[in-house]
mmCIF file of N, CA and C in Angstrom:
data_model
loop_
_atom_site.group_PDB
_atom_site.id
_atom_site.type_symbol
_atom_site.label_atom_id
_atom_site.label_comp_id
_atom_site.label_asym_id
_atom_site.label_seq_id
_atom_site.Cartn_x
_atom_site.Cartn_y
_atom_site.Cartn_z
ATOM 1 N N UNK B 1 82.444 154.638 104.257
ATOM 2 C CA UNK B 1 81.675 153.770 105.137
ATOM 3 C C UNK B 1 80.975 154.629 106.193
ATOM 4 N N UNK B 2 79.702 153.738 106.543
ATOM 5 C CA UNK B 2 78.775 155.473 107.344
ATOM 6 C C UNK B 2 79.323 154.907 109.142
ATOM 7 N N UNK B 3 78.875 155.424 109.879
ATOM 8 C CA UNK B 3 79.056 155.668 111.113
ATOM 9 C C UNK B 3 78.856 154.332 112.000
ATOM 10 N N UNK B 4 79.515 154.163 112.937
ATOM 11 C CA UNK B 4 78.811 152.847 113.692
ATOM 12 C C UNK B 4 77.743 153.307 114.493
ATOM 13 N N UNK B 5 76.794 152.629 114.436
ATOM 14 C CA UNK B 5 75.437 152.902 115.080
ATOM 15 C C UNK B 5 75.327 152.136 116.414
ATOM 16 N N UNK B 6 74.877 153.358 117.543
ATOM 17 C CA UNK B 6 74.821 152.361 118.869
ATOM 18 C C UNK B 6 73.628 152.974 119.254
ATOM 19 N N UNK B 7 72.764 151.691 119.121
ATOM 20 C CA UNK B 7 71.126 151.258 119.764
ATOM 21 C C UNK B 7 70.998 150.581 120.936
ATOM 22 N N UNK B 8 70.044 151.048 121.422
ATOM 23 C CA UNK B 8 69.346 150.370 122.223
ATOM 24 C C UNK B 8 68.306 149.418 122.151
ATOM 25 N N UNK B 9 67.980 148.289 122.086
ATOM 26 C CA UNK B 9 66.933 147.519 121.457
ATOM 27 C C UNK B 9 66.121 147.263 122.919
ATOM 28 N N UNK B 10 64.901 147.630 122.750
ATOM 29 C CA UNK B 10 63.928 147.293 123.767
ATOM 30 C C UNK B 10 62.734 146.193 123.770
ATOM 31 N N UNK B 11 62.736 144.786 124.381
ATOM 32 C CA UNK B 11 62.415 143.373 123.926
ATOM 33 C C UNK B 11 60.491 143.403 125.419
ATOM 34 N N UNK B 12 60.001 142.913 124.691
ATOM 35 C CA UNK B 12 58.822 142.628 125.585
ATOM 36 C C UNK B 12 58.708 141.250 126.161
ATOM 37 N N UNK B 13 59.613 140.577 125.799
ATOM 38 C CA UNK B 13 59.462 139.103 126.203
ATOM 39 C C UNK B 13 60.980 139.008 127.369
ATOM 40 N N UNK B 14 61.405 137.752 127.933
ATOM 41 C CA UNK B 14 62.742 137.603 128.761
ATOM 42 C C UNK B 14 63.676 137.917 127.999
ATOM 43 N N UNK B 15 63.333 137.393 126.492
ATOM 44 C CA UNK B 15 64.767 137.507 125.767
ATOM 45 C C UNK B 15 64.287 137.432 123.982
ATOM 46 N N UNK B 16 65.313 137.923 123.341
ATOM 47 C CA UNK B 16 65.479 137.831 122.017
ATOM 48 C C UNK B 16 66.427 136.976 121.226
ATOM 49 N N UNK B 17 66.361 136.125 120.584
ATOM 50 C CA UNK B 17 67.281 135.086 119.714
ATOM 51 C C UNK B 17 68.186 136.312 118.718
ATOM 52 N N UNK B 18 69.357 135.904 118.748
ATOM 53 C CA UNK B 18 70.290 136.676 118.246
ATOM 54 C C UNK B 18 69.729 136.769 116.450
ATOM 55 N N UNK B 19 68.922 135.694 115.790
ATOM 56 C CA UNK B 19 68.412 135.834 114.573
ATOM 57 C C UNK B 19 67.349 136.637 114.555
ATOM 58 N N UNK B 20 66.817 136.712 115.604
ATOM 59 C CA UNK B 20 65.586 137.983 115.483
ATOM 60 C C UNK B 20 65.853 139.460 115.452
ATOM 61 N N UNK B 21 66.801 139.858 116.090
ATOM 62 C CA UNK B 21 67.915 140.799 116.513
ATOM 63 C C UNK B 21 68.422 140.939 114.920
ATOM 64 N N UNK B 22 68.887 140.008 114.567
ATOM 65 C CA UNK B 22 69.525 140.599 112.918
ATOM 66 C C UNK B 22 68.690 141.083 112.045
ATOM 67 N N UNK B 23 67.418 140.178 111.581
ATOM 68 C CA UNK B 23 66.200 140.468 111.144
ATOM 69 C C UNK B 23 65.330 141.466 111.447
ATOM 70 N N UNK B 24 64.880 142.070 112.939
ATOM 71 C CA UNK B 24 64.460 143.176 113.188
ATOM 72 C C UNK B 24 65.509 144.617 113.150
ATOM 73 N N UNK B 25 66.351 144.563 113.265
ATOM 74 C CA UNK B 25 67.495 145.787 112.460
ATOM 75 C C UNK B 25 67.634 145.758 111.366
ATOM 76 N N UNK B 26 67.162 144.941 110.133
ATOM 77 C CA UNK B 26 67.127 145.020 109.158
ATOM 78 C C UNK B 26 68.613 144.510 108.543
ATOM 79 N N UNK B 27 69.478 144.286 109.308
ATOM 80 C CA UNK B 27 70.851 143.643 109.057
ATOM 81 C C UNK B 27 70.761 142.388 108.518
ATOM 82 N N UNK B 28 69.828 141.876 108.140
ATOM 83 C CA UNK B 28 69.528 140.201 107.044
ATOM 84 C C UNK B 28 68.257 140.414 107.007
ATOM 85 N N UNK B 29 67.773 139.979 105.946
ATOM 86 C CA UNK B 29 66.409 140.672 105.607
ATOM 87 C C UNK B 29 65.382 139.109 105.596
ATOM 88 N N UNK B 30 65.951 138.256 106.016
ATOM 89 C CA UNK B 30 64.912 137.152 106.654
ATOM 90 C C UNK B 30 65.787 135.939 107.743
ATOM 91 N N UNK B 31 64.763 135.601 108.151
ATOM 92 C CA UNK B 31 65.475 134.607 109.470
ATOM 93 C C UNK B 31 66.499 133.610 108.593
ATOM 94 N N UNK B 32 66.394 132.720 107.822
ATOM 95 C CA UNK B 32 67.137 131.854 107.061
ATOM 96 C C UNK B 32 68.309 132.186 106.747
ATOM 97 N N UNK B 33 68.680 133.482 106.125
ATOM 98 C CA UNK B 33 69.963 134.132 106.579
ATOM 99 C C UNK B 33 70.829 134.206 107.588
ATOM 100 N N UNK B 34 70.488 134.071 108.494
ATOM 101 C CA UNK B 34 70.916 134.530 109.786
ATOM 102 C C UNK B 34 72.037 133.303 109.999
ATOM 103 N N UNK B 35 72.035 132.333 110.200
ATOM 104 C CA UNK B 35 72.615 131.269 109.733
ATOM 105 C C UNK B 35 74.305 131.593 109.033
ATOM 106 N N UNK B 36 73.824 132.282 107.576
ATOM 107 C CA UNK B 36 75.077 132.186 106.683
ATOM 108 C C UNK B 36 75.514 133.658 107.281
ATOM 109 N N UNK B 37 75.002 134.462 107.876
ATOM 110 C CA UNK B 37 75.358 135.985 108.159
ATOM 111 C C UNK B 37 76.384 135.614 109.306
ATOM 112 N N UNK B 38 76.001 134.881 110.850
ATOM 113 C CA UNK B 38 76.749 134.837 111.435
ATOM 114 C C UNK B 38 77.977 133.468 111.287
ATOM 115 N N UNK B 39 77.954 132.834 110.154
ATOM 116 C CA UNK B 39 79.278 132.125 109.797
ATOM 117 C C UNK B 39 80.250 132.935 109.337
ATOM 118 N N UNK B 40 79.714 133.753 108.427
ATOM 119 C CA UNK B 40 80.566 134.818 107.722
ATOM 120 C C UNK B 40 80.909 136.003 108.672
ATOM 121 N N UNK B 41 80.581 136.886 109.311
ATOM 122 C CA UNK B 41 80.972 137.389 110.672
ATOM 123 C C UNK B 41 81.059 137.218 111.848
ATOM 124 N N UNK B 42 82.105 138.030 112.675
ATOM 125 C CA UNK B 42 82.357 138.110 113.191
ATOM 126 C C UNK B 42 81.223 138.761 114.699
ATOM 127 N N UNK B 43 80.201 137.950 115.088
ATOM 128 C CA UNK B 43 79.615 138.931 116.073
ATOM 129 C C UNK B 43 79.910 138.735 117.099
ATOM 130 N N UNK B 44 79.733 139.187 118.112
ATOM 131 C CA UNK B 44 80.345 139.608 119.652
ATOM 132 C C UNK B 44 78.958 139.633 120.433
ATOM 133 N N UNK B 45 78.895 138.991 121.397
ATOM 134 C CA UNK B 45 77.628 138.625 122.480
ATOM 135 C C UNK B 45 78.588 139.147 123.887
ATOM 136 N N UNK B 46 78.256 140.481 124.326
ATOM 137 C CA UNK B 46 78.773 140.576 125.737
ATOM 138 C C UNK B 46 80.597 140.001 125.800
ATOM 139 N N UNK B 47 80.841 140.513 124.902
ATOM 140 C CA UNK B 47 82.556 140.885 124.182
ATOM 141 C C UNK B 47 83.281 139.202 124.219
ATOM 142 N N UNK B 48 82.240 138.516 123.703
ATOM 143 C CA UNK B 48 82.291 137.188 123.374
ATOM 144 C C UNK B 48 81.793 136.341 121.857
ATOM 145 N N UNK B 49 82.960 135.758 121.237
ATOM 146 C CA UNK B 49 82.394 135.134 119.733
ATOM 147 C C UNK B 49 81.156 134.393 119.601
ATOM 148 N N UNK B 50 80.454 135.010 119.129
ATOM 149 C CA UNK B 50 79.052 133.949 119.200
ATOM 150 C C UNK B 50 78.440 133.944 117.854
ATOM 151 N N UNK B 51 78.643 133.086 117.480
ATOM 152 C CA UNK B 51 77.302 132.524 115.907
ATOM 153 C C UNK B 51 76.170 131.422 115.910
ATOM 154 N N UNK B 52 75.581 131.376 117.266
ATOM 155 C CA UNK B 52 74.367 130.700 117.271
ATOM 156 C C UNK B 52 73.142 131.845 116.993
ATOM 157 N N UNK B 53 72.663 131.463 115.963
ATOM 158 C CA UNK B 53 71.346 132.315 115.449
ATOM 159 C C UNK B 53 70.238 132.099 116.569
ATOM 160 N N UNK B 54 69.984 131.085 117.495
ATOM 161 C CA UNK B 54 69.158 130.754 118.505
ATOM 162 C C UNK B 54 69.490 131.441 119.907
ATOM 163 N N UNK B 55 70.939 132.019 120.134
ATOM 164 C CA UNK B 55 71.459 132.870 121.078
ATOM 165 C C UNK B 55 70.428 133.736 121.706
ATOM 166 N N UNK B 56 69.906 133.523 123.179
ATOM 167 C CA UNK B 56 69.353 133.680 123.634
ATOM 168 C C UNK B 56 69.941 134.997 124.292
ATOM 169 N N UNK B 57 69.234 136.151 124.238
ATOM 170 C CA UNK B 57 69.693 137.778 124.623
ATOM 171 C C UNK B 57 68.777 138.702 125.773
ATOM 172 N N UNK B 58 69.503 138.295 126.694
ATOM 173 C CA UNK B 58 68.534 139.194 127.871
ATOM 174 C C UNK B 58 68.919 140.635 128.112
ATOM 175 N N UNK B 59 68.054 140.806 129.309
ATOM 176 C CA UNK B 59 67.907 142.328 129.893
ATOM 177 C C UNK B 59 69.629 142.406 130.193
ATOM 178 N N UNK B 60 70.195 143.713 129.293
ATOM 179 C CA UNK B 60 71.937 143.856 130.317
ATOM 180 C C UNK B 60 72.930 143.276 129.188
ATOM 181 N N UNK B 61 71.975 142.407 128.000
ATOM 182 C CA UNK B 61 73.094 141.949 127.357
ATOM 183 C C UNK B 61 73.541 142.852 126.185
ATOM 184 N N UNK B 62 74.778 143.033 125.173
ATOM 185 C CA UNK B 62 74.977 144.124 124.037
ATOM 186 C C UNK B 62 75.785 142.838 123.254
ATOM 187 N N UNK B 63 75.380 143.418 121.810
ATOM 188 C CA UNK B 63 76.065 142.745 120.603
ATOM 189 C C UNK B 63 76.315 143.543 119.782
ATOM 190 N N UNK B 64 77.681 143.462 119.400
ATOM 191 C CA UNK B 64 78.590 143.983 118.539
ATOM 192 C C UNK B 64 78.873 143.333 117.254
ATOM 193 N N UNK B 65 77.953 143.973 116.278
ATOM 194 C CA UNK B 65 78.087 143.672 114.924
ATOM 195 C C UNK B 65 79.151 144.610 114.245
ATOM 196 N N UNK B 66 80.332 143.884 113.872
ATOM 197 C CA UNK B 66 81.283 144.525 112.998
ATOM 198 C C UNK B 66 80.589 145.208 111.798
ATOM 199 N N UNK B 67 81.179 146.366 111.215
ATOM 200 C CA UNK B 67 80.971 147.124 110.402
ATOM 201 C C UNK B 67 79.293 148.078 110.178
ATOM 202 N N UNK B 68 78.695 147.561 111.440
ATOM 203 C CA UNK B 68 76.928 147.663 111.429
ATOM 204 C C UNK B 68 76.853 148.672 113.315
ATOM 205 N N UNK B 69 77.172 147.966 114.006
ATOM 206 C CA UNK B 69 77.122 148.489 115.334
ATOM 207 C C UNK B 69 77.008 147.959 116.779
ATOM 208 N N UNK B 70 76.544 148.322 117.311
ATOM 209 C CA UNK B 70 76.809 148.083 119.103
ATOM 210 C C UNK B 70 75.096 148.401 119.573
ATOM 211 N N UNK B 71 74.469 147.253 120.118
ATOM 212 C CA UNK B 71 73.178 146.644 120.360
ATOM 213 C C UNK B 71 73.217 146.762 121.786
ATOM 214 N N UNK B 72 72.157 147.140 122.244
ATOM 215 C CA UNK B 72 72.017 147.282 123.856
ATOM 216 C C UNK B 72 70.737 146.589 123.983
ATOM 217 N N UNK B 73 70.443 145.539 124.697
ATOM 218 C CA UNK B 73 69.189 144.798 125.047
ATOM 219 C C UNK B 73 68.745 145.589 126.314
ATOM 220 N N UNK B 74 67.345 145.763 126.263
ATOM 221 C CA UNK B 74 66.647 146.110 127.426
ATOM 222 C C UNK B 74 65.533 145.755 128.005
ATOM 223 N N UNK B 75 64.911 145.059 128.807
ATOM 224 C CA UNK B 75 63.426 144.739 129.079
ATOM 225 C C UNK B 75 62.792 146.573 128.694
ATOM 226 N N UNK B 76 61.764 146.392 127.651
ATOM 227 C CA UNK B 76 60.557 147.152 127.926
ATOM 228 C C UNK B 76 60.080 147.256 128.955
ATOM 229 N N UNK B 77 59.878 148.500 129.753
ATOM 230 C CA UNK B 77 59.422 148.870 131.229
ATOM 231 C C UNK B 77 57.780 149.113 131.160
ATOM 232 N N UNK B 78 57.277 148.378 131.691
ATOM 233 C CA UNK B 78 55.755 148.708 131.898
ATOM 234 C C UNK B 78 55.098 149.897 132.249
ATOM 235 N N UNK B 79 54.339 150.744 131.254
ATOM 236 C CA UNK B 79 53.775 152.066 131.801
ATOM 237 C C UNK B 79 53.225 151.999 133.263
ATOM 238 N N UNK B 80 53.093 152.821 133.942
ATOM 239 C CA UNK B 80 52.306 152.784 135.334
ATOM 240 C C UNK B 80 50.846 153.213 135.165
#
């Protein structure tokens, strides 16, 4: 089994839905999944059980996908 991967994900909007988050890591390879992915695991929202695919993810928040990795949300910082 390969390594746990810990990212940083950097969002341009307030927040990211925890199904977009699966889908843009490539961890379910379309939104409709997302659904049966987090019934079947175990994910962790800020060291809390969470399987709402609509899970709303701000600046500060991290999700812990078993066997995949450890997610760091960040607002994108505006160039000067």
């Amino acid at each position: 089994m390969g390594e746990i991967v810990k990212k940083e994900i950097l969002i341009d909007g307030p927040y990211i839905t925890l199904g977009q988050l699966l889908k843009e890591e490539a961890i379910i390879s379309s939104g409709g999944q997302a659904k049966w992915f987090l019934k079947e695991n175990a994910v962790n929202v800020n060291d809390e059980p969470d399987d709402r695919r609509g899970r709303k993810l701000y600046d500060g928040d991290h999700v812990e996908v078993p066997d995949v990795g450890l997610f760091f949300i960040h607002l994108k910082q505006e160039s000067e």
